[in-house]
PDB file of N, CA and C in Angstrom:
ATOM      1  N   UNK A   1     -80.516  33.897 -12.216  1.00  0.00           N
ATOM      2  CA  UNK A   1     -79.711  32.696 -12.318  1.00  0.00           C
ATOM      3  C   UNK A   1     -80.610  31.572 -12.824  1.00  0.00           C
ATOM      4  N   UNK A   2     -80.175  30.830 -13.824  1.00  0.00           N
ATOM      5  CA  UNK A   2     -80.906  29.666 -14.293  1.00  0.00           C
ATOM      6  C   UNK A   2     -80.364  28.424 -13.594  1.00  0.00           C
ATOM      7  N   UNK A   3     -81.272  27.628 -13.062  1.00  0.00           N
ATOM      8  CA  UNK A   3     -80.889  26.387 -12.393  1.00  0.00           C
ATOM      9  C   UNK A   3     -81.745  25.256 -12.932  1.00  0.00           C
ATOM     10  N   UNK A   4     -81.228  24.045 -12.850  1.00  0.00           N
ATOM     11  CA  UNK A   4     -82.027  22.878 -13.211  1.00  0.00           C
ATOM     12  C   UNK A   4     -83.049  22.658 -12.114  1.00  0.00           C
ATOM     13  N   UNK A   5     -84.302  22.467 -12.493  1.00  0.00           N
ATOM     14  CA  UNK A   5     -85.341  22.190 -11.500  1.00  0.00           C
ATOM     15  C   UNK A   5     -85.053  20.836 -10.866  1.00  0.00           C
ATOM     16  N   UNK A   6     -85.211  20.726  -9.580  1.00  0.00           N
ATOM     17  CA  UNK A   6     -85.014  19.426  -8.931  1.00  0.00           C
ATOM     18  C   UNK A   6     -86.020  18.418  -9.489  1.00  0.00           C
ATOM     19  N   UNK A   7     -85.646  17.179  -9.459  1.00  0.00           N
ATOM     20  CA  UNK A   7     -86.552  16.135  -9.921  1.00  0.00           C
ATOM     21  C   UNK A   7     -85.983  15.407 -11.112  1.00  0.00           C
ATOM     22  N   UNK A   8     -86.855  14.722 -11.827  1.00  0.00           N
ATOM     23  CA  UNK A   8     -86.426  13.824 -12.886  1.00  0.00           C
ATOM     24  C   UNK A   8     -86.318  14.493 -14.250  1.00  0.00           C
ATOM     25  N   UNK A   9     -86.802  15.694 -14.400  1.00  0.00           N
ATOM     26  CA  UNK A   9     -86.762  16.354 -15.700  1.00  0.00           C
ATOM     27  C   UNK A   9     -85.459  17.138 -15.858  1.00  0.00           C
ATOM     28  N   UNK A  10     -85.277  17.682 -17.040  1.00  0.00           N
ATOM     29  CA  UNK A  10     -84.120  18.532 -17.303  1.00  0.00           C
ATOM     30  C   UNK A  10     -84.552  19.963 -17.563  1.00  0.00           C
ATOM     31  N   UNK A  11     -85.671  20.372 -16.974  1.00  0.00           N
ATOM     32  CA  UNK A  11     -86.174  21.727 -17.128  1.00  0.00           C
ATOM     33  C   UNK A  11     -85.339  22.682 -16.274  1.00  0.00           C
ATOM     34  N   UNK A  12     -85.264  23.933 -16.729  1.00  0.00           N
ATOM     35  CA  UNK A  12     -84.565  24.949 -15.954  1.00  0.00           C
ATOM     36  C   UNK A  12     -85.556  25.995 -15.482  1.00  0.00           C
ATOM     37  N   UNK A  13     -85.179  26.692 -14.435  1.00  0.00           N
ATOM     38  CA  UNK A  13     -86.015  27.758 -13.885  1.00  0.00           C
ATOM     39  C   UNK A  13     -85.118  28.915 -13.502  1.00  0.00           C
ATOM     40  N   UNK A  14     -85.644  30.124 -13.610  1.00  0.00           N
ATOM     41  CA  UNK A  14     -84.908  31.293 -13.166  1.00  0.00           C
ATOM     42  C   UNK A  14     -85.226  31.515 -11.695  1.00  0.00           C
ATOM     43  N   UNK A  15     -84.194  31.665 -10.882  1.00  0.00           N
ATOM     44  CA  UNK A  15     -84.371  31.817  -9.450  1.00  0.00           C
ATOM     45  C   UNK A  15     -83.135  32.470  -8.849  1.00  0.00           C
ATOM     46  N   UNK A  16     -83.211  32.814  -7.587  1.00  0.00           N
ATOM     47  CA  UNK A  16     -82.035  33.257  -6.864  1.00  0.00           C
ATOM     48  C   UNK A  16     -81.202  32.017  -6.560  1.00  0.00           C
ATOM     49  N   UNK A  17     -79.958  32.234  -6.210  1.00  0.00           N
ATOM     50  CA  UNK A  17     -79.128  31.113  -5.792  1.00  0.00           C
ATOM     51  C   UNK A  17     -79.511  30.775  -4.360  1.00  0.00           C
ATOM     52  N   UNK A  18     -80.481  29.890  -4.230  1.00  0.00           N
ATOM     53  CA  UNK A  18     -81.014  29.495  -2.937  1.00  0.00           C
ATOM     54  C   UNK A  18     -81.176  27.987  -2.974  1.00  0.00           C
ATOM     55  N   UNK A  19     -80.401  27.285  -2.187  1.00  0.00           N
ATOM     56  CA  UNK A  19     -80.395  25.829  -2.262  1.00  0.00           C
ATOM     57  C   UNK A  19     -81.272  25.153  -1.217  1.00  0.00           C
ATOM     58  N   UNK A  20     -82.214  25.891  -0.668  1.00  0.00           N
ATOM     59  CA  UNK A  20     -83.152  25.289   0.281  1.00  0.00           C
ATOM     60  C   UNK A  20     -84.311  24.691  -0.523  1.00  0.00           C
ATOM     61  N   UNK A  21     -84.015  23.573  -1.193  1.00  0.00           N
ATOM     62  CA  UNK A  21     -84.955  22.980  -2.144  1.00  0.00           C
ATOM     63  C   UNK A  21     -86.318  22.676  -1.537  1.00  0.00           C
ATOM     64  N   UNK A  22     -86.346  22.168  -0.333  1.00  0.00           N
ATOM     65  CA  UNK A  22     -87.640  21.801   0.258  1.00  0.00           C
ATOM     66  C   UNK A  22     -88.529  23.017   0.430  1.00  0.00           C
ATOM     67  N   UNK A  23     -87.931  24.170   0.677  1.00  0.00           N
ATOM     68  CA  UNK A  23     -88.708  25.396   0.834  1.00  0.00           C
ATOM     69  C   UNK A  23     -89.041  25.994  -0.526  1.00  0.00           C
ATOM     70  N   UNK A  24     -88.072  25.993  -1.423  1.00  0.00           N
ATOM     71  CA  UNK A  24     -88.207  26.684  -2.697  1.00  0.00           C
ATOM     72  C   UNK A  24     -89.068  25.912  -3.694  1.00  0.00           C
ATOM     73  N   UNK A  25     -88.996  24.603  -3.703  1.00  0.00           N
ATOM     74  CA  UNK A  25     -89.711  23.774  -4.666  1.00  0.00           C
ATOM     75  C   UNK A  25     -90.692  22.856  -3.938  1.00  0.00           C
ATOM     76  N   UNK A  26     -91.574  23.437  -3.178  1.00  0.00           N
ATOM     77  CA  UNK A  26     -92.496  22.665  -2.347  1.00  0.00           C
ATOM     78  C   UNK A  26     -93.407  21.743  -3.155  1.00  0.00           C
ATOM     79  N   UNK A  27     -93.788  22.156  -4.350  1.00  0.00           N
ATOM     80  CA  UNK A  27     -94.786  21.407  -5.112  1.00  0.00           C
ATOM     81  C   UNK A  27     -94.215  20.169  -5.802  1.00  0.00           C
ATOM     82  N   UNK A  28     -92.895  19.983  -5.783  1.00  0.00           N
ATOM     83  CA  UNK A  28     -92.289  18.850  -6.468  1.00  0.00           C
ATOM     84  C   UNK A  28     -92.005  17.705  -5.514  1.00  0.00           C
ATOM     85  N   UNK A  29     -92.225  16.509  -5.979  1.00  0.00           N
ATOM     86  CA  UNK A  29     -91.831  15.326  -5.210  1.00  0.00           C
ATOM     87  C   UNK A  29     -90.445  14.933  -5.684  1.00  0.00           C
ATOM     88  N   UNK A  30     -89.473  15.026  -4.796  1.00  0.00           N
ATOM     89  CA  UNK A  30     -88.094  14.766  -5.168  1.00  0.00           C
ATOM     90  C   UNK A  30     -87.720  13.317  -4.884  1.00  0.00           C
ATOM     91  N   UNK A  31     -87.124  12.634  -5.861  1.00  0.00           N
ATOM     92  CA  UNK A  31     -86.691  11.257  -5.621  1.00  0.00           C
ATOM     93  C   UNK A  31     -85.475  11.248  -4.706  1.00  0.00           C
ATOM     94  N   UNK A  32     -85.294  10.151  -4.000  1.00  0.00           N
ATOM     95  CA  UNK A  32     -84.107   9.997  -3.172  1.00  0.00           C
ATOM     96  C   UNK A  32     -82.885   9.797  -4.048  1.00  0.00           C
ATOM     97  N   UNK A  33     -81.718   9.964  -3.449  1.00  0.00           N
ATOM     98  CA  UNK A  33     -80.476   9.842  -4.197  1.00  0.00           C
ATOM     99  C   UNK A  33     -80.297   8.483  -4.846  1.00  0.00           C
ATOM    100  N   UNK A  34     -80.603   7.426  -4.112  1.00  0.00           N
ATOM    101  CA  UNK A  34     -80.440   6.080  -4.659  1.00  0.00           C
ATOM    102  C   UNK A  34     -81.433   5.847  -5.790  1.00  0.00           C
ATOM    103  N   UNK A  35     -82.660   6.317  -5.620  1.00  0.00           N
ATOM    104  CA  UNK A  35     -83.685   6.176  -6.661  1.00  0.00           C
ATOM    105  C   UNK A  35     -83.246   6.883  -7.947  1.00  0.00           C
ATOM    106  N   UNK A  36     -82.717   8.074  -7.812  1.00  0.00           N
ATOM    107  CA  UNK A  36     -82.245   8.835  -8.974  1.00  0.00           C
ATOM    108  C   UNK A  36     -81.068   8.129  -9.640  1.00  0.00           C
ATOM    109  N   UNK A  37     -80.150   7.619  -8.822  1.00  0.00           N
ATOM    110  CA  UNK A  37     -78.990   6.916  -9.348  1.00  0.00           C
ATOM    111  C   UNK A  37     -79.412   5.679 -10.134  1.00  0.00           C
ATOM    112  N   UNK A  38     -80.343   4.898  -9.591  1.00  0.00           N
ATOM    113  CA  UNK A  38     -80.821   3.699 -10.287  1.00  0.00           C
ATOM    114  C   UNK A  38     -81.502   4.055 -11.609  1.00  0.00           C
ATOM    115  N   UNK A  39     -82.281   5.119 -11.623  1.00  0.00           N
ATOM    116  CA  UNK A  39     -82.937   5.544 -12.857  1.00  0.00           C
ATOM    117  C   UNK A  39     -81.895   5.957 -13.902  1.00  0.00           C
ATOM    118  N   UNK A  40     -80.873   6.687 -13.472  1.00  0.00           N
ATOM    119  CA  UNK A  40     -79.810   7.070 -14.401  1.00  0.00           C
ATOM    120  C   UNK A  40     -79.114   5.833 -14.973  1.00  0.00           C
ATOM    121  N   UNK A  41     -78.878   4.837 -14.141  1.00  0.00           N
ATOM    122  CA  UNK A  41     -78.251   3.600 -14.610  1.00  0.00           C
ATOM    123  C   UNK A  41     -79.129   2.934 -15.653  1.00  0.00           C
ATOM    124  N   UNK A  42     -80.423   2.846 -15.379  1.00  0.00           N
ATOM    125  CA  UNK A  42     -81.334   2.201 -16.326  1.00  0.00           C
ATOM    126  C   UNK A  42     -81.433   2.982 -17.636  1.00  0.00           C
ATOM    127  N   UNK A  43     -81.286   4.283 -17.573  1.00  0.00           N
ATOM    128  CA  UNK A  43     -81.331   5.116 -18.783  1.00  0.00           C
ATOM    129  C   UNK A  43     -79.997   5.126 -19.528  1.00  0.00           C
ATOM    130  N   UNK A  44     -78.971   4.579 -18.924  1.00  0.00           N
ATOM    131  CA  UNK A  44     -77.655   4.586 -19.540  1.00  0.00           C
ATOM    132  C   UNK A  44     -76.924   5.912 -19.399  1.00  0.00           C
ATOM    133  N   UNK A  45     -77.352   6.740 -18.452  1.00  0.00           N
ATOM    134  CA  UNK A  45     -76.725   8.039 -18.240  1.00  0.00           C
ATOM    135  C   UNK A  45     -75.505   7.893 -17.343  1.00  0.00           C
ATOM    136  N   UNK A  46     -74.424   8.531 -17.743  1.00  0.00           N
ATOM    137  CA  UNK A  46     -73.190   8.483 -16.955  1.00  0.00           C
ATOM    138  C   UNK A  46     -72.949   9.783 -16.206  1.00  0.00           C
ATOM    139  N   UNK A  47     -73.947  10.676 -16.194  1.00  0.00           N
ATOM    140  CA  UNK A  47     -73.763  11.997 -15.592  1.00  0.00           C
ATOM    141  C   UNK A  47     -73.375  11.940 -14.118  1.00  0.00           C
ATOM    142  N   UNK A  48     -73.835  10.957 -13.379  1.00  0.00           N
ATOM    143  CA  UNK A  48     -73.592  10.894 -11.940  1.00  0.00           C
ATOM    144  C   UNK A  48     -72.309  10.144 -11.581  1.00  0.00           C
ATOM    145  N   UNK A  49     -71.540   9.737 -12.588  1.00  0.00           N
ATOM    146  CA  UNK A  49     -70.357   8.919 -12.337  1.00  0.00           C
ATOM    147  C   UNK A  49     -69.094   9.615 -12.800  1.00  0.00           C
ATOM    148  N   UNK A  50     -68.026   9.445 -12.035  1.00  0.00           N
ATOM    149  CA  UNK A  50     -66.721   9.975 -12.428  1.00  0.00           C
ATOM    150  C   UNK A  50     -66.106   9.046 -13.461  1.00  0.00           C
ATOM    151  N   UNK A  51     -65.368   9.628 -14.370  1.00  0.00           N
ATOM    152  CA  UNK A  51     -64.569   8.843 -15.296  1.00  0.00           C
ATOM    153  C   UNK A  51     -63.343   8.350 -14.530  1.00  0.00           C
ATOM    154  N   UNK A  52     -62.778   7.231 -14.927  1.00  0.00           N
ATOM    155  CA  UNK A  52     -61.674   6.636 -14.165  1.00  0.00           C
ATOM    156  C   UNK A  52     -60.471   7.573 -14.054  1.00  0.00           C
ATOM    157  N   UNK A  53     -60.194   8.365 -15.123  1.00  0.00           N
ATOM    158  CA  UNK A  53     -59.069   9.301 -15.047  1.00  0.00           C
ATOM    159  C   UNK A  53     -59.328  10.388 -14.004  1.00  0.00           C
ATOM    160  N   UNK A  54     -60.578  10.850 -13.890  1.00  0.00           N
ATOM    161  CA  UNK A  54     -60.935  11.865 -12.901  1.00  0.00           C
ATOM    162  C   UNK A  54     -60.774  11.311 -11.487  1.00  0.00           C
ATOM    163  N   UNK A  55     -61.192  10.076 -11.291  1.00  0.00           N
ATOM    164  CA  UNK A  55     -61.047   9.432  -9.987  1.00  0.00           C
ATOM    165  C   UNK A  55     -59.575   9.264  -9.615  1.00  0.00           C
ATOM    166  N   UNK A  56     -58.763   8.807 -10.570  1.00  0.00           N
ATOM    167  CA  UNK A  56     -57.332   8.627 -10.310  1.00  0.00           C
ATOM    168  C   UNK A  56     -56.676   9.963  -9.969  1.00  0.00           C
ATOM    169  N   UNK A  57     -57.059  11.025 -10.672  1.00  0.00           N
ATOM    170  CA  UNK A  57     -56.482  12.349 -10.401  1.00  0.00           C
ATOM    171  C   UNK A  57     -56.863  12.832  -9.004  1.00  0.00           C
ATOM    172  N   UNK A  58     -58.106  12.580  -8.596  1.00  0.00           N
ATOM    173  CA  UNK A  58     -58.529  12.944  -7.249  1.00  0.00           C
ATOM    174  C   UNK A  58     -57.697  12.239  -6.186  1.00  0.00           C
ATOM    175  N   UNK A  59     -57.445  10.948  -6.390  1.00  0.00           N
ATOM    176  CA  UNK A  59     -56.599  10.211  -5.444  1.00  0.00           C
ATOM    177  C   UNK A  59     -55.175  10.754  -5.462  1.00  0.00           C
ATOM    178  N   UNK A  60     -54.650  11.087  -6.651  1.00  0.00           N
ATOM    179  CA  UNK A  60     -53.289  11.611  -6.763  1.00  0.00           C
ATOM    180  C   UNK A  60     -53.137  12.920  -5.989  1.00  0.00           C
ATOM    181  N   UNK A  61     -54.172  13.768  -6.053  1.00  0.00           N
ATOM    182  CA  UNK A  61     -54.106  15.071  -5.391  1.00  0.00           C
ATOM    183  C   UNK A  61     -54.319  14.957  -3.882  1.00  0.00           C
ATOM    184  N   UNK A  62     -55.326  14.190  -3.478  1.00  0.00           N
ATOM    185  CA  UNK A  62     -55.726  14.214  -2.066  1.00  0.00           C
ATOM    186  C   UNK A  62     -55.046  13.175  -1.181  1.00  0.00           C
ATOM    187  N   UNK A  63     -54.538  12.081  -1.733  1.00  0.00           N
ATOM    188  CA  UNK A  63     -53.902  11.060  -0.892  1.00  0.00           C
ATOM    189  C   UNK A  63     -52.725  11.623  -0.099  1.00  0.00           C
ATOM    190  N   UNK A  64     -51.811  12.374  -0.715  1.00  0.00           N
ATOM    191  CA  UNK A  64     -50.712  12.936   0.095  1.00  0.00           C
ATOM    192  C   UNK A  64     -51.216  13.871   1.196  1.00  0.00           C
ATOM    193  N   UNK A  65     -52.216  14.660   0.908  1.00  0.00           N
ATOM    194  CA  UNK A  65     -52.782  15.561   1.919  1.00  0.00           C
ATOM    195  C   UNK A  65     -53.373  14.770   3.080  1.00  0.00           C
ATOM    196  N   UNK A  66     -54.158  13.741   2.766  1.00  0.00           N
ATOM    197  CA  UNK A  66     -54.764  12.924   3.820  1.00  0.00           C
ATOM    198  C   UNK A  66     -53.706  12.182   4.636  1.00  0.00           C
ATOM    199  N   UNK A  67     -52.627  11.763   3.975  1.00  0.00           N
ATOM    200  CA  UNK A  67     -51.537  11.107   4.702  1.00  0.00           C
ATOM    201  C   UNK A  67     -50.854  12.088   5.660  1.00  0.00           C
ATOM    202  N   UNK A  68     -50.683  13.342   5.228  1.00  0.00           N
ATOM    203  CA  UNK A  68     -50.103  14.352   6.115  1.00  0.00           C
ATOM    204  C   UNK A  68     -51.011  14.615   7.314  1.00  0.00           C
ATOM    205  N   UNK A  69     -52.292  14.629   7.095  1.00  0.00           N
ATOM    206  CA  UNK A  69     -53.240  14.811   8.209  1.00  0.00           C
ATOM    207  C   UNK A  69     -53.138  13.630   9.167  1.00  0.00           C
ATOM    208  N   UNK A  70     -53.089  12.401   8.625  1.00  0.00           N
ATOM    209  CA  UNK A  70     -52.965  11.206   9.473  1.00  0.00           C
ATOM    210  C   UNK A  70     -51.688  11.230  10.303  1.00  0.00           C
ATOM    211  N   UNK A  71     -50.592  11.744   9.720  1.00  0.00           N
ATOM    212  CA  UNK A  71     -49.315  11.812  10.448  1.00  0.00           C
ATOM    213  C   UNK A  71     -49.227  13.059  11.328  1.00  0.00           C
ATOM    214  N   UNK A  72     -50.290  13.837  11.340  1.00  0.00           N
ATOM    215  CA  UNK A  72     -50.386  15.073  12.122  1.00  0.00           C
ATOM    216  C   UNK A  72     -49.323  16.102  11.733  1.00  0.00           C
ATOM    217  N   UNK A  73     -48.927  16.060  10.454  1.00  0.00           N
ATOM    218  CA  UNK A  73     -47.980  17.056   9.940  1.00  0.00           C
ATOM    219  C   UNK A  73     -48.701  18.375   9.659  1.00  0.00           C
ATOM    220  N   UNK A  74     -49.965  18.274   9.340  1.00  0.00           N
ATOM    221  CA  UNK A  74     -50.814  19.452   9.205  1.00  0.00           C
ATOM    222  C   UNK A  74     -52.100  19.173   9.981  1.00  0.00           C
ATOM    223  N   UNK A  75     -52.679  20.227  10.518  1.00  0.00           N
ATOM    224  CA  UNK A  75     -53.901  20.075  11.308  1.00  0.00           C
ATOM    225  C   UNK A  75     -55.001  20.901  10.653  1.00  0.00           C
ATOM    226  N   UNK A  76     -56.096  20.265  10.260  1.00  0.00           N
ATOM    227  CA  UNK A  76     -57.196  21.027   9.662  1.00  0.00           C
ATOM    228  C   UNK A  76     -57.742  22.057  10.658  1.00  0.00           C
ATOM    229  N   UNK A  77     -58.170  23.188  10.138  1.00  0.00           N
ATOM    230  CA  UNK A  77     -58.733  24.226  10.999  1.00  0.00           C
ATOM    231  C   UNK A  77     -60.149  23.837  11.406  1.00  0.00           C
ATOM    232  N   UNK A  78     -60.443  23.816  12.696  1.00  0.00           N
ATOM    233  CA  UNK A  78     -61.810  23.481  13.123  1.00  0.00           C
ATOM    234  C   UNK A  78     -62.763  24.640  12.843  1.00  0.00           C
ATOM    235  N   UNK A  79     -64.015  24.299  12.620  1.00  0.00           N
ATOM    236  CA  UNK A  79     -65.057  25.310  12.453  1.00  0.00           C
ATOM    237  C   UNK A  79     -66.404  24.688  12.811  1.00  0.00           C
ATOM    238  N   UNK A  80     -67.337  25.541  13.137  1.00  0.00           N
ATOM    239  CA  UNK A  80     -68.647  25.105  13.594  1.00  0.00           C
ATOM    240  C   UNK A  80     -69.460  24.507  12.445  1.00  0.00           C
ATOM    241  N   UNK A  81     -70.094  23.374  12.708  1.00  0.00           N
ATOM    242  CA  UNK A  81     -70.956  22.737  11.721  1.00  0.00           C
ATOM    243  C   UNK A  81     -72.019  23.726  11.238  1.00  0.00           C
ATOM    244  N   UNK A  82     -72.223  23.776   9.942  1.00  0.00           N
ATOM    245  CA  UNK A  82     -73.224  24.668   9.376  1.00  0.00           C
ATOM    246  C   UNK A  82     -72.738  26.076   9.130  1.00  0.00           C
ATOM    247  N   UNK A  83     -71.502  26.351   9.537  1.00  0.00           N
ATOM    248  CA  UNK A  83     -70.962  27.698   9.342  1.00  0.00           C
ATOM    249  C   UNK A  83     -70.374  27.802   7.933  1.00  0.00           C
ATOM    250  N   UNK A  84     -69.840  28.971   7.613  1.00  0.00           N
ATOM    251  CA  UNK A  84     -69.207  29.186   6.319  1.00  0.00           C
ATOM    252  C   UNK A  84     -67.796  28.618   6.276  1.00  0.00           C
ATOM    253  N   UNK A  85     -67.305  28.150   7.395  1.00  0.00           N
ATOM    254  CA  UNK A  85     -65.959  27.603   7.447  1.00  0.00           C
ATOM    255  C   UNK A  85     -65.116  28.346   8.465  1.00  0.00           C
ATOM    256  N   UNK A  86     -63.814  28.042   8.495  1.00  0.00           N
ATOM    257  CA  UNK A  86     -62.935  28.685   9.472  1.00  0.00           C
ATOM    258  C   UNK A  86     -62.867  30.199   9.260  1.00  0.00           C
ATOM    259  N   UNK A  87     -62.750  30.942  10.351  1.00  0.00           N
ATOM    260  CA  UNK A  87     -62.635  32.405  10.262  1.00  0.00           C
ATOM    261  C   UNK A  87     -61.420  32.796   9.435  1.00  0.00           C
ATOM    262  N   UNK A  88     -60.375  31.986   9.487  1.00  0.00           N
ATOM    263  CA  UNK A  88     -59.159  32.286   8.737  1.00  0.00           C
ATOM    264  C   UNK A  88     -59.428  32.384   7.229  1.00  0.00           C
ATOM    265  N   UNK A  89     -60.398  31.625   6.721  1.00  0.00           N
ATOM    266  CA  UNK A  89     -60.693  31.703   5.286  1.00  0.00           C
ATOM    267  C   UNK A  89     -61.268  33.073   4.932  1.00  0.00           C
ATOM    268  N   UNK A  90     -62.126  33.618   5.790  1.00  0.00           N
ATOM    269  CA  UNK A  90     -62.648  34.967   5.564  1.00  0.00           C
ATOM    270  C   UNK A  90     -61.535  36.006   5.647  1.00  0.00           C
ATOM    271  N   UNK A  91     -60.619  35.817   6.592  1.00  0.00           N
ATOM    272  CA  UNK A  91     -59.502  36.744   6.734  1.00  0.00           C
ATOM    273  C   UNK A  91     -58.610  36.737   5.486  1.00  0.00           C
ATOM    274  N   UNK A  92     -58.386  35.555   4.925  1.00  0.00           N
ATOM    275  CA  UNK A  92     -57.596  35.443   3.707  1.00  0.00           C
ATOM    276  C   UNK A  92     -58.289  36.173   2.558  1.00  0.00           C
ATOM    277  N   UNK A  93     -59.582  35.949   2.397  1.00  0.00           N
ATOM    278  CA  UNK A  93     -60.322  36.618   1.328  1.00  0.00           C
ATOM    279  C   UNK A  93     -60.314  38.132   1.501  1.00  0.00           C
ATOM    280  N   UNK A  94     -60.469  38.600   2.727  1.00  0.00           N
ATOM    281  CA  UNK A  94     -60.436  40.042   3.001  1.00  0.00           C
ATOM    282  C   UNK A  94     -59.072  40.622   2.642  1.00  0.00           C
ATOM    283  N   UNK A  95     -58.014  39.866   2.933  1.00  0.00           N
ATOM    284  CA  UNK A  95     -56.659  40.364   2.671  1.00  0.00           C
ATOM    285  C   UNK A  95     -56.372  40.536   1.183  1.00  0.00           C
ATOM    286  N   UNK A  96     -57.118  39.846   0.317  1.00  0.00           N
ATOM    287  CA  UNK A  96     -56.909  39.999  -1.128  1.00  0.00           C
ATOM    288  C   UNK A  96     -58.002  40.853  -1.777  1.00  0.00           C
ATOM    289  N   UNK A  97     -58.816  41.510  -0.922  1.00  0.00           N
ATOM    290  CA  UNK A  97     -59.773  42.473  -1.440  1.00  0.00           C
ATOM    291  C   UNK A  97     -61.181  41.967  -1.673  1.00  0.00           C
ATOM    292  N   UNK A  98     -61.464  40.714  -1.322  1.00  0.00           N
ATOM    293  CA  UNK A  98     -62.816  40.200  -1.501  1.00  0.00           C
ATOM    294  C   UNK A  98     -63.715  40.740  -0.397  1.00  0.00           C
ATOM    295  N   UNK A  99     -64.904  41.185  -0.770  1.00  0.00           N
ATOM    296  CA  UNK A  99     -65.856  41.661   0.230  1.00  0.00           C
ATOM    297  C   UNK A  99     -67.077  40.752   0.201  1.00  0.00           C
ATOM    298  N   UNK A 100     -67.333  40.063   1.286  1.00  0.00           N
ATOM    299  CA  UNK A 100     -68.462  39.145   1.385  1.00  0.00           C
ATOM    300  C   UNK A 100     -69.722  39.923   1.741  1.00  0.00           C
ATOM    301  N   UNK A 101     -70.773  39.671   0.980  1.00  0.00           N
ATOM    302  CA  UNK A 101     -72.068  40.264   1.308  1.00  0.00           C
ATOM    303  C   UNK A 101     -73.058  39.128   1.520  1.00  0.00           C
ATOM    304  N   UNK A 102     -73.872  39.260   2.523  1.00  0.00           N
ATOM    305  CA  UNK A 102     -74.849  38.211   2.857  1.00  0.00           C
ATOM    306  C   UNK A 102     -76.154  38.499   2.153  1.00  0.00           C
ATOM    307  N   UNK A 103     -76.699  37.477   1.513  1.00  0.00           N
ATOM    308  CA  UNK A 103     -77.978  37.593   0.841  1.00  0.00           C
ATOM    309  C   UNK A 103     -79.035  36.911   1.705  1.00  0.00           C
ATOM    310  N   UNK A 104     -80.061  37.624   2.052  1.00  0.00           N
ATOM    311  CA  UNK A 104     -81.168  37.046   2.807  1.00  0.00           C
ATOM    312  C   UNK A 104     -82.345  36.868   1.871  1.00  0.00           C
ATOM    313  N   UNK A 105     -82.671  35.600   1.573  1.00  0.00           N
ATOM    314  CA  UNK A 105     -83.787  35.324   0.692  1.00  0.00           C
ATOM    315  C   UNK A 105     -85.069  35.620   1.442  1.00  0.00           C
ATOM    316  N   UNK A 106     -85.901  36.440   0.876  1.00  0.00           N
ATOM    317  CA  UNK A 106     -87.174  36.788   1.466  1.00  0.00           C
ATOM    318  C   UNK A 106     -88.233  35.882   0.852  1.00  0.00           C
ATOM    319  N   UNK A 107     -88.819  35.058   1.685  1.00  0.00           N
ATOM    320  CA  UNK A 107     -89.819  34.107   1.191  1.00  0.00           C
ATOM    321  C   UNK A 107     -91.012  34.891   0.671  1.00  0.00           C
ATOM    322  N   UNK A 108     -91.359  34.623  -0.586  1.00  0.00           N
ATOM    323  CA  UNK A 108     -92.466  35.353  -1.202  1.00  0.00           C
ATOM    324  C   UNK A 108     -93.638  34.436  -1.505  1.00  0.00           C
ATOM    325  N   UNK A 109     -93.860  33.461  -0.684  1.00  0.00           N
ATOM    326  CA  UNK A 109     -94.974  32.536  -0.909  1.00  0.00           C
ATOM    327  C   UNK A 109     -94.513  31.321  -1.670  1.00  0.00           C
ATOM    328  N   UNK A 110     -95.458  30.485  -2.022  1.00  0.00           N
ATOM    329  CA  UNK A 110     -95.172  29.245  -2.729  1.00  0.00           C
ATOM    330  C   UNK A 110     -94.721  29.551  -4.148  1.00  0.00           C
ATOM    331  N   UNK A 111     -93.630  28.989  -4.576  1.00  0.00           N
ATOM    332  CA  UNK A 111     -93.080  29.257  -5.901  1.00  0.00           C
ATOM    333  C   UNK A 111     -93.572  28.212  -6.901  1.00  0.00           C
ATOM    334  N   UNK A 112     -94.848  28.205  -7.164  1.00  0.00           N
ATOM    335  CA  UNK A 112     -95.427  27.231  -8.087  1.00  0.00           C
ATOM    336  C   UNK A 112     -94.923  27.418  -9.509  1.00  0.00           C
ATOM    337  N   UNK A 113     -94.556  28.668  -9.855  1.00  0.00           N
ATOM    338  CA  UNK A 113     -94.105  28.928 -11.214  1.00  0.00           C
ATOM    339  C   UNK A 113     -92.756  28.284 -11.526  1.00  0.00           C
ATOM    340  N   UNK A 114     -92.050  27.830 -10.508  1.00  0.00           N
ATOM    341  CA  UNK A 114     -90.779  27.173 -10.746  1.00  0.00           C
ATOM    342  C   UNK A 114     -91.069  25.751 -11.078  1.00  0.00           C
TER     343      UNK A 114
END
């Protein structure tokens, strides 16, 4: 899998799909979110911003759902923080033939080559 290396560059690296950046990219100093956002603004990059039509569409889709939740017409399924989500979601996927397999990343030392 090719991923963008964390940080200020646009370099890519081949890696497993493992989002534990602090473990995987130990040698890089990562800027904070606000620092990165300010740099993008100064560079004139719009990559971190939604276009107004995208924002309006998000409100159009989610506002009725959030209003139903507020009126208690629907109740979100609870699930444990840090989990994969409600058990019902796994049951739904199983019912349509999806088979979930767990990948355990085996730490192989410092990944300086990334």
